[in-house]
JSON list of C-alpha atoms in Angstrom, two decimals:
[
{"chain": "E", "resi": 1, "resn": "MET", "atom": "CA", "xyz": [128.23, 137.79, 83.99]},
{"chain": "E", "resi": 2, "resn": "GLU", "atom": "CA", "xyz": [127.83, 139.27, 87.42]},
{"chain": "E", "resi": 3, "resn": "HIS", "atom": "CA", "xyz": [124.41, 138.45, 88.78]},
{"chain": "E", "resi": 4, "resn": "SER", "atom": "CA", "xyz": [123.73, 141.95, 90.04]},
{"chain": "E", "resi": 5, "resn": "THR", "atom": "CA", "xyz": [124.10, 143.37, 86.55]},
{"chain": "E", "resi": 6, "resn": "HIS", "atom": "CA", "xyz": [121.63, 141.11, 84.82]},
{"chain": "E", "resi": 7, "resn": "HIS", "atom": "CA", "xyz": [118.64, 142.83, 86.39]},
{"chain": "E", "resi": 8, "resn": "SER", "atom": "CA", "xyz": [117.51, 146.38, 85.87]},
{"chain": "E", "resi": 9, "resn": "GLY", "atom": "CA", "xyz": [119.02, 147.76, 89.04]},
{"chain": "E", "resi": 10, "resn": "THR", "atom": "CA", "xyz": [118.72, 146.32, 92.48]},
{"chain": "E", "resi": 11, "resn": "ALA", "atom": "CA", "xyz": [115.32, 147.63, 93.49]},
{"chain": "E", "resi": 12, "resn": "HIS", "atom": "CA", "xyz": [112.32, 145.83, 92.06]},
{"chain": "E", "resi": 13, "resn": "HIS", "atom": "CA", "xyz": [108.74, 146.91, 92.45]},
{"chain": "E", "resi": 14, "resn": "HIS", "atom": "CA", "xyz": [106.79, 144.24, 94.24]},
{"chain": "E", "resi": 15, "resn": "SER", "atom": "CA", "xyz": [103.48, 145.96, 93.63]},
{"chain": "E", "resi": 16, "resn": "ALA", "atom": "CA", "xyz": [103.51, 147.20, 90.10]},
{"chain": "E", "resi": 17, "resn": "PRO", "atom": "CA", "xyz": [100.74, 149.29, 88.62]},
{"chain": "E", "resi": 18, "resn": "ALA", "atom": "CA", "xyz": [98.28, 147.78, 86.19]},
{"chain": "E", "resi": 19, "resn": "GLY", "atom": "CA", "xyz": [99.75, 146.98, 82.84]},
{"chain": "E", "resi": 20, "resn": "GLY", "atom": "CA", "xyz": [100.85, 143.39, 83.07]},
{"chain": "E", "resi": 21, "resn": "HIS", "atom": "CA", "xyz": [103.96, 143.75, 85.17]},
{"chain": "E", "resi": 22, "resn": "GLY", "atom": "CA", "xyz": [102.75, 141.55, 88.03]},
{"chain": "E", "resi": 23, "resn": "ARG", "atom": "CA", "xyz": [103.75, 141.92, 91.63]},
{"chain": "E", "resi": 24, "resn": "HIS", "atom": "CA", "xyz": [107.41, 141.10, 91.03]},
{"chain": "E", "resi": 25, "resn": "GLY", "atom": "CA", "xyz": [108.27, 143.58, 88.28]},
{"chain": "E", "resi": 26, "resn": "THR", "atom": "CA", "xyz": [107.61, 140.92, 85.68]},
{"chain": "E", "resi": 27, "resn": "THR", "atom": "CA", "xyz": [108.36, 142.72, 82.49]},
{"chain": "E", "resi": 28, "resn": "TRP", "atom": "CA", "xyz": [109.54, 140.87, 79.42]},
{"chain": "E", "resi": 29, "resn": "ALA", "atom": "CA", "xyz": [112.90, 142.60, 79.89]},
{"chain": "E", "resi": 30, "resn": "THR", "atom": "CA", "xyz": [113.21, 141.17, 83.42]},
{"chain": "E", "resi": 31, "resn": "ALA", "atom": "CA", "xyz": [112.30, 137.70, 82.18]},
{"chain": "E", "resi": 32, "resn": "MET", "atom": "CA", "xyz": [114.77, 137.97, 79.31]},
{"chain": "E", "resi": 33, "resn": "ARG", "atom": "CA", "xyz": [117.59, 139.05, 81.65]},
{"chain": "E", "resi": 34, "resn": "ALA", "atom": "CA", "xyz": [116.83, 136.15, 84.02]},
{"chain": "E", "resi": 35, "resn": "THR", "atom": "CA", "xyz": [116.75, 133.74, 81.07]},
{"chain": "E", "resi": 36, "resn": "LEU", "atom": "CA", "xyz": [119.98, 135.11, 79.62]},
{"chain": "E", "resi": 37, "resn": "HIS", "atom": "CA", "xyz": [121.68, 134.77, 83.01]},
{"chain": "E", "resi": 38, "resn": "CYS", "atom": "CA", "xyz": [120.56, 131.18, 83.30]},
{"chain": "E", "resi": 39, "resn": "LEU", "atom": "CA", "xyz": [121.36, 130.41, 79.66]},
{"chain": "E", "resi": 40, "resn": "THR", "atom": "CA", "xyz": [124.90, 131.73, 80.10]},
{"chain": "E", "resi": 41, "resn": "GLY", "atom": "CA", "xyz": [125.66, 129.24, 82.84]},
{"chain": "E", "resi": 42, "resn": "CYS", "atom": "CA", "xyz": [123.93, 126.44, 80.95]},
{"chain": "E", "resi": 43, "resn": "ALA", "atom": "CA", "xyz": [125.82, 127.19, 77.76]},
{"chain": "E", "resi": 44, "resn": "VAL", "atom": "CA", "xyz": [129.20, 127.23, 79.51]},
{"chain": "E", "resi": 45, "resn": "GLY", "atom": "CA", "xyz": [128.50, 123.87, 81.15]},
{"chain": "E", "resi": 46, "resn": "GLU", "atom": "CA", "xyz": [126.95, 122.27, 78.12]},
{"chain": "E", "resi": 47, "resn": "ILE", "atom": "CA", "xyz": [129.68, 123.35, 75.71]},
{"chain": "E", "resi": 48, "resn": "LEU", "atom": "CA", "xyz": [132.35, 122.21, 78.17]},
{"chain": "E", "resi": 49, "resn": "GLY", "atom": "CA", "xyz": [130.62, 118.83, 78.50]},
{"chain": "E", "resi": 50, "resn": "MET", "atom": "CA", "xyz": [130.29, 118.41, 74.75]},
{"chain": "E", "resi": 51, "resn": "VAL", "atom": "CA", "xyz": [133.92, 119.38, 74.18]},
{"chain": "E", "resi": 52, "resn": "VAL", "atom": "CA", "xyz": [135.21, 117.02, 76.91]},
{"chain": "E", "resi": 53, "resn": "GLY", "atom": "CA", "xyz": [133.01, 114.10, 75.84]},
{"chain": "E", "resi": 54, "resn": "THR", "atom": "CA", "xyz": [133.86, 114.58, 72.16]},
{"chain": "E", "resi": 55, "resn": "ALA", "atom": "CA", "xyz": [137.59, 115.02, 72.85]},
{"chain": "E", "resi": 56, "resn": "LEU", "atom": "CA", "xyz": [137.62, 111.82, 74.93]},
{"chain": "E", "resi": 57, "resn": "MET", "atom": "CA", "xyz": [135.73, 110.06, 72.10]},
{"chain": "E", "resi": 58, "resn": "TRP", "atom": "CA", "xyz": [132.88, 109.09, 74.39]},
{"chain": "E", "resi": 59, "resn": "GLY", "atom": "CA", "xyz": [129.61, 107.95, 72.87]},
{"chain": "E", "resi": 60, "resn": "ASN", "atom": "CA", "xyz": [126.61, 110.22, 72.47]},
{"chain": "E", "resi": 61, "resn": "ALA", "atom": "CA", "xyz": [124.82, 109.18, 75.66]},
{"chain": "E", "resi": 62, "resn": "PRO", "atom": "CA", "xyz": [127.69, 109.70, 78.15]},
{"chain": "E", "resi": 63, "resn": "THR", "atom": "CA", "xyz": [128.66, 112.96, 76.42]},
{"chain": "E", "resi": 64, "resn": "MET", "atom": "CA", "xyz": [125.10, 114.26, 76.66]},
{"chain": "E", "resi": 65, "resn": "VAL", "atom": "CA", "xyz": [124.84, 113.20, 80.33]},
{"chain": "E", "resi": 66, "resn": "LEU", "atom": "CA", "xyz": [128.07, 115.06, 81.12]},
{"chain": "E", "resi": 67, "resn": "ALA", "atom": "CA", "xyz": [126.94, 118.13, 79.17]},
{"chain": "E", "resi": 68, "resn": "ILE", "atom": "CA", "xyz": [123.57, 118.25, 80.95]},
{"chain": "E", "resi": 69, "resn": "ALA", "atom": "CA", "xyz": [125.16, 117.70, 84.37]},
{"chain": "E", "resi": 70, "resn": "LEU", "atom": "CA", "xyz": [127.66, 120.49, 83.76]},
{"chain": "E", "resi": 71, "resn": "ALA", "atom": "CA", "xyz": [124.89, 122.77, 82.45]},
{"chain": "E", "resi": 72, "resn": "PHE", "atom": "CA", "xyz": [123.12, 122.40, 85.79]},
{"chain": "E", "resi": 73, "resn": "VAL", "atom": "CA", "xyz": [126.37, 122.85, 87.77]},
{"chain": "E", "resi": 74, "resn": "PHE", "atom": "CA", "xyz": [127.36, 126.03, 85.93]},
{"chain": "E", "resi": 75, "resn": "GLY", "atom": "CA", "xyz": [123.79, 127.33, 85.78]},
{"chain": "E", "resi": 76, "resn": "TYR", "atom": "CA", "xyz": [123.39, 126.98, 89.54]},
{"chain": "E", "resi": 77, "resn": "SER", "atom": "CA", "xyz": [126.90, 128.27, 90.26]},
{"chain": "E", "resi": 78, "resn": "PHE", "atom": "CA", "xyz": [126.27, 131.64, 88.59]},
{"chain": "E", "resi": 79, "resn": "THR", "atom": "CA", "xyz": [123.38, 132.30, 90.96]},
{"chain": "E", "resi": 80, "resn": "LEU", "atom": "CA", "xyz": [125.06, 130.63, 93.94]},
{"chain": "E", "resi": 81, "resn": "PHE", "atom": "CA", "xyz": [128.17, 132.79, 93.81]},
{"chain": "E", "resi": 82, "resn": "ALA", "atom": "CA", "xyz": [126.18, 135.99, 93.30]},
{"chain": "E", "resi": 83, "resn": "VAL", "atom": "CA", "xyz": [123.99, 135.25, 96.31]},
{"chain": "E", "resi": 84, "resn": "VAL", "atom": "CA", "xyz": [127.00, 134.32, 98.47]},
{"chain": "E", "resi": 85, "resn": "ARG", "atom": "CA", "xyz": [128.66, 137.63, 97.45]},
{"chain": "E", "resi": 86, "resn": "ALA", "atom": "CA", "xyz": [125.54, 139.36, 98.76]},
{"chain": "E", "resi": 87, "resn": "GLY", "atom": "CA", "xyz": [126.37, 137.98, 102.21]},
{"chain": "E", "resi": 88, "resn": "VAL", "atom": "CA", "xyz": [124.11, 134.93, 102.36]},
{"chain": "E", "resi": 89, "resn": "SER", "atom": "CA", "xyz": [125.29, 131.68, 103.95]},
{"chain": "E", "resi": 90, "resn": "MET", "atom": "CA", "xyz": [126.29, 128.85, 101.62]},
{"chain": "E", "resi": 91, "resn": "LYS", "atom": "CA", "xyz": [123.37, 126.69, 102.82]},
{"chain": "E", "resi": 92, "resn": "THR", "atom": "CA", "xyz": [120.84, 129.43, 102.11]},
{"chain": "E", "resi": 93, "resn": "ALA", "atom": "CA", "xyz": [122.55, 130.29, 98.81]},
{"chain": "E", "resi": 94, "resn": "VAL", "atom": "CA", "xyz": [122.22, 126.68, 97.64]},
{"chain": "E", "resi": 95, "resn": "LYS", "atom": "CA", "xyz": [118.50, 126.73, 98.44]},
{"chain": "E", "resi": 96, "resn": "VAL", "atom": "CA", "xyz": [118.07, 130.02, 96.60]},
{"chain": "E", "resi": 97, "resn": "ALA", "atom": "CA", "xyz": [119.97, 128.78, 93.53]},
{"chain": "E", "resi": 98, "resn": "LEU", "atom": "CA", "xyz": [117.93, 125.58, 93.41]},
{"chain": "E", "resi": 99, "resn": "ALA", "atom": "CA", "xyz": [114.67, 127.52, 93.73]},
{"chain": "E", "resi": 100, "resn": "ALA", "atom": "CA", "xyz": [115.71, 130.18, 91.24]},
{"chain": "E", "resi": 101, "resn": "ASP", "atom": "CA", "xyz": [117.13, 128.06, 88.46]},
{"chain": "E", "resi": 102, "resn": "THR", "atom": "CA", "xyz": [115.89, 124.46, 88.45]},
{"chain": "E", "resi": 103, "resn": "VAL", "atom": "CA", "xyz": [112.86, 124.90, 86.20]},
{"chain": "E", "resi": 104, "resn": "SER", "atom": "CA", "xyz": [114.65, 127.34, 83.90]},
{"chain": "E", "resi": 105, "resn": "ILE", "atom": "CA", "xyz": [117.67, 125.06, 83.44]},
{"chain": "E", "resi": 106, "resn": "ALA", "atom": "CA", "xyz": [115.49, 121.99, 82.99]},
{"chain": "E", "resi": 107, "resn": "VAL", "atom": "CA", "xyz": [113.40, 123.64, 80.25]},
{"chain": "E", "resi": 108, "resn": "MET", "atom": "CA", "xyz": [116.52, 124.93, 78.49]},
{"chain": "E", "resi": 109, "resn": "GLU", "atom": "CA", "xyz": [118.23, 121.56, 78.59]},
{"chain": "E", "resi": 110, "resn": "LEU", "atom": "CA", "xyz": [115.14, 119.71, 77.41]},
{"chain": "E", "resi": 111, "resn": "VAL", "atom": "CA", "xyz": [114.68, 122.07, 74.46]},
{"chain": "E", "resi": 112, "resn": "ASP", "atom": "CA", "xyz": [118.35, 122.41, 73.52]},
{"chain": "E", "resi": 113, "resn": "ASN", "atom": "CA", "xyz": [119.16, 118.70, 73.76]},
{"chain": "E", "resi": 114, "resn": "GLY", "atom": "CA", "xyz": [115.91, 117.81, 72.03]},
{"chain": "E", "resi": 115, "resn": "ILE", "atom": "CA", "xyz": [116.94, 119.94, 69.08]},
{"chain": "E", "resi": 116, "resn": "VAL", "atom": "CA", "xyz": [120.43, 118.42, 68.98]},
{"chain": "E", "resi": 117, "resn": "ALA", "atom": "CA", "xyz": [118.88, 114.93, 69.10]},
{"chain": "E", "resi": 118, "resn": "LEU", "atom": "CA", "xyz": [116.37, 115.72, 66.34]},
{"chain": "E", "resi": 119, "resn": "VAL", "atom": "CA", "xyz": [118.71, 117.39, 63.81]},
{"chain": "E", "resi": 120, "resn": "PRO", "atom": "CA", "xyz": [119.97, 114.69, 61.46]},
{"chain": "E", "resi": 121, "resn": "GLY", "atom": "CA", "xyz": [123.70, 114.10, 61.94]},
{"chain": "E", "resi": 122, "resn": "ALA", "atom": "CA", "xyz": [124.09, 116.53, 64.85]},
{"chain": "E", "resi": 123, "resn": "MET", "atom": "CA", "xyz": [124.67, 113.81, 67.44]},
{"chain": "E", "resi": 124, "resn": "ASP", "atom": "CA", "xyz": [127.54, 112.41, 65.39]},
{"chain": "E", "resi": 125, "resn": "ALA", "atom": "CA", "xyz": [129.08, 115.74, 64.39]},
{"chain": "E", "resi": 126, "resn": "HIS", "atom": "CA", "xyz": [132.59, 116.52, 65.61]},
{"chain": "E", "resi": 127, "resn": "LEU", "atom": "CA", "xyz": [133.87, 119.70, 67.21]},
{"chain": "E", "resi": 128, "resn": "SER", "atom": "CA", "xyz": [135.38, 120.72, 63.87]},
{"chain": "E", "resi": 129, "resn": "ASP", "atom": "CA", "xyz": [132.03, 120.36, 62.05]},
{"chain": "E", "resi": 130, "resn": "GLY", "atom": "CA", "xyz": [129.89, 123.41, 61.48]},
{"chain": "E", "resi": 131, "resn": "LEU", "atom": "CA", "xyz": [126.81, 121.25, 62.07]},
{"chain": "E", "resi": 132, "resn": "PHE", "atom": "CA", "xyz": [127.93, 120.66, 65.67]},
{"chain": "E", "resi": 133, "resn": "TRP", "atom": "CA", "xyz": [128.15, 124.39, 66.43]},
{"chain": "E", "resi": 134, "resn": "TYR", "atom": "CA", "xyz": [125.14, 125.52, 64.38]},
{"chain": "E", "resi": 135, "resn": "THR", "atom": "CA", "xyz": [122.89, 122.96, 66.02]},
{"chain": "E", "resi": 136, "resn": "LEU", "atom": "CA", "xyz": [124.17, 123.71, 69.51]},
{"chain": "E", "resi": 137, "resn": "LEU", "atom": "CA", "xyz": [123.87, 127.49, 69.11]},
{"chain": "E", "resi": 138, "resn": "GLY", "atom": "CA", "xyz": [120.51, 127.17, 67.36]},
{"chain": "E", "resi": 139, "resn": "GLY", "atom": "CA", "xyz": [119.31, 124.99, 70.21]},
{"chain": "E", "resi": 140, "resn": "PHE", "atom": "CA", "xyz": [120.37, 127.67, 72.70]},
{"chain": "E", "resi": 141, "resn": "ALA", "atom": "CA", "xyz": [118.49, 130.32, 70.73]},
{"chain": "E", "resi": 142, "resn": "VAL", "atom": "CA", "xyz": [115.28, 128.26, 70.62]},
{"chain": "E", "resi": 143, "resn": "ALA", "atom": "CA", "xyz": [115.69, 127.37, 74.31]},
{"chain": "E", "resi": 144, "resn": "PHE", "atom": "CA", "xyz": [115.97, 131.09, 75.14]},
{"chain": "E", "resi": 145, "resn": "VAL", "atom": "CA", "xyz": [112.76, 131.88, 73.22]},
{"chain": "E", "resi": 146, "resn": "ILE", "atom": "CA", "xyz": [110.83, 129.05, 74.90]},
{"chain": "E", "resi": 147, "resn": "THR", "atom": "CA", "xyz": [112.25, 129.55, 78.42]},
{"chain": "E", "resi": 148, "resn": "THR", "atom": "CA", "xyz": [111.70, 133.34, 78.61]},
{"chain": "E", "resi": 149, "resn": "PRO", "atom": "CA", "xyz": [107.88, 133.08, 78.92]},
{"chain": "E", "resi": 150, "resn": "VAL", "atom": "CA", "xyz": [108.32, 130.30, 81.50]},
{"chain": "E", "resi": 151, "resn": "ASN", "atom": "CA", "xyz": [110.58, 132.57, 83.56]},
{"chain": "E", "resi": 152, "resn": "LYS", "atom": "CA", "xyz": [108.18, 135.51, 83.15]},
{"chain": "E", "resi": 153, "resn": "TRP", "atom": "CA", "xyz": [105.33, 133.38, 84.44]},
{"chain": "E", "resi": 154, "resn": "MET", "atom": "CA", "xyz": [107.41, 132.09, 87.38]},
{"chain": "E", "resi": 155, "resn": "ILE", "atom": "CA", "xyz": [108.77, 135.51, 88.38]},
{"chain": "E", "resi": 156, "resn": "GLY", "atom": "CA", "xyz": [105.23, 136.91, 88.26]},
{"chain": "E", "resi": 157, "resn": "ARG", "atom": "CA", "xyz": [104.24, 134.33, 90.85]},
{"chain": "E", "resi": 158, "resn": "GLY", "atom": "CA", "xyz": [107.22, 134.96, 93.13]},
{"chain": "E", "resi": 159, "resn": "LYS", "atom": "CA", "xyz": [109.10, 131.87, 91.93]},
{"chain": "E", "resi": 160, "resn": "GLY", "atom": "CA", "xyz": [112.26, 131.31, 89.89]},
{"chain": "E", "resi": 161, "resn": "HIS", "atom": "CA", "xyz": [114.50, 134.35, 89.70]},
{"chain": "E", "resi": 162, "resn": "ALA", "atom": "CA", "xyz": [112.06, 136.33, 91.85]},
{"chain": "E", "resi": 163, "resn": "VAL", "atom": "CA", "xyz": [113.56, 134.37, 94.78]},
{"chain": "E", "resi": 164, "resn": "VAL", "atom": "CA", "xyz": [116.97, 135.89, 94.01]},
{"chain": "E", "resi": 165, "resn": "HIS", "atom": "CA", "xyz": [115.61, 139.44, 94.13]},
{"chain": "E", "resi": 166, "resn": "ALA", "atom": "CA", "xyz": [115.21, 139.22, 97.91]},
{"chain": "E", "resi": 167, "resn": "TYR", "atom": "CA", "xyz": [118.99, 139.04, 98.19]},
{"chain": "E", "resi": 168, "resn": "HIS", "atom": "CA", "xyz": [119.79, 142.16, 96.16]}
]
């Protein structure tokens, strides 16, 4: 998903009128778009890690470590490439991606992997098992619901994805 399309336009109001929008255009829609953007990168990385680890018949721990690492890599890369396309240096883009996505990715990974770990049999399910996919996708859905208010709170304070808005 192109970064510039996951927000409602490129201009954001930094001094919104009363009504709960905060000084960074912190509507629920903005928070949901930021969360969906982050979740997309996380999901790509995590699914890739799970598929690779499972296909190589690795144990649960190394597969989960790979999946989490790739979730961060892909989550950051979506923001990184969008900011670089906006004309920012790679060094600055890395700083922006880290500032924009670290908390969001961490919360998503904690929730999603916690669900996978807690669902009986999910850790031992194979790629061909419905339980594997239902648990993973259900974990993503719950992570989205839990992470959206976190992102709304962060954007409202000029943190998280609000940092990216300066480069649009």
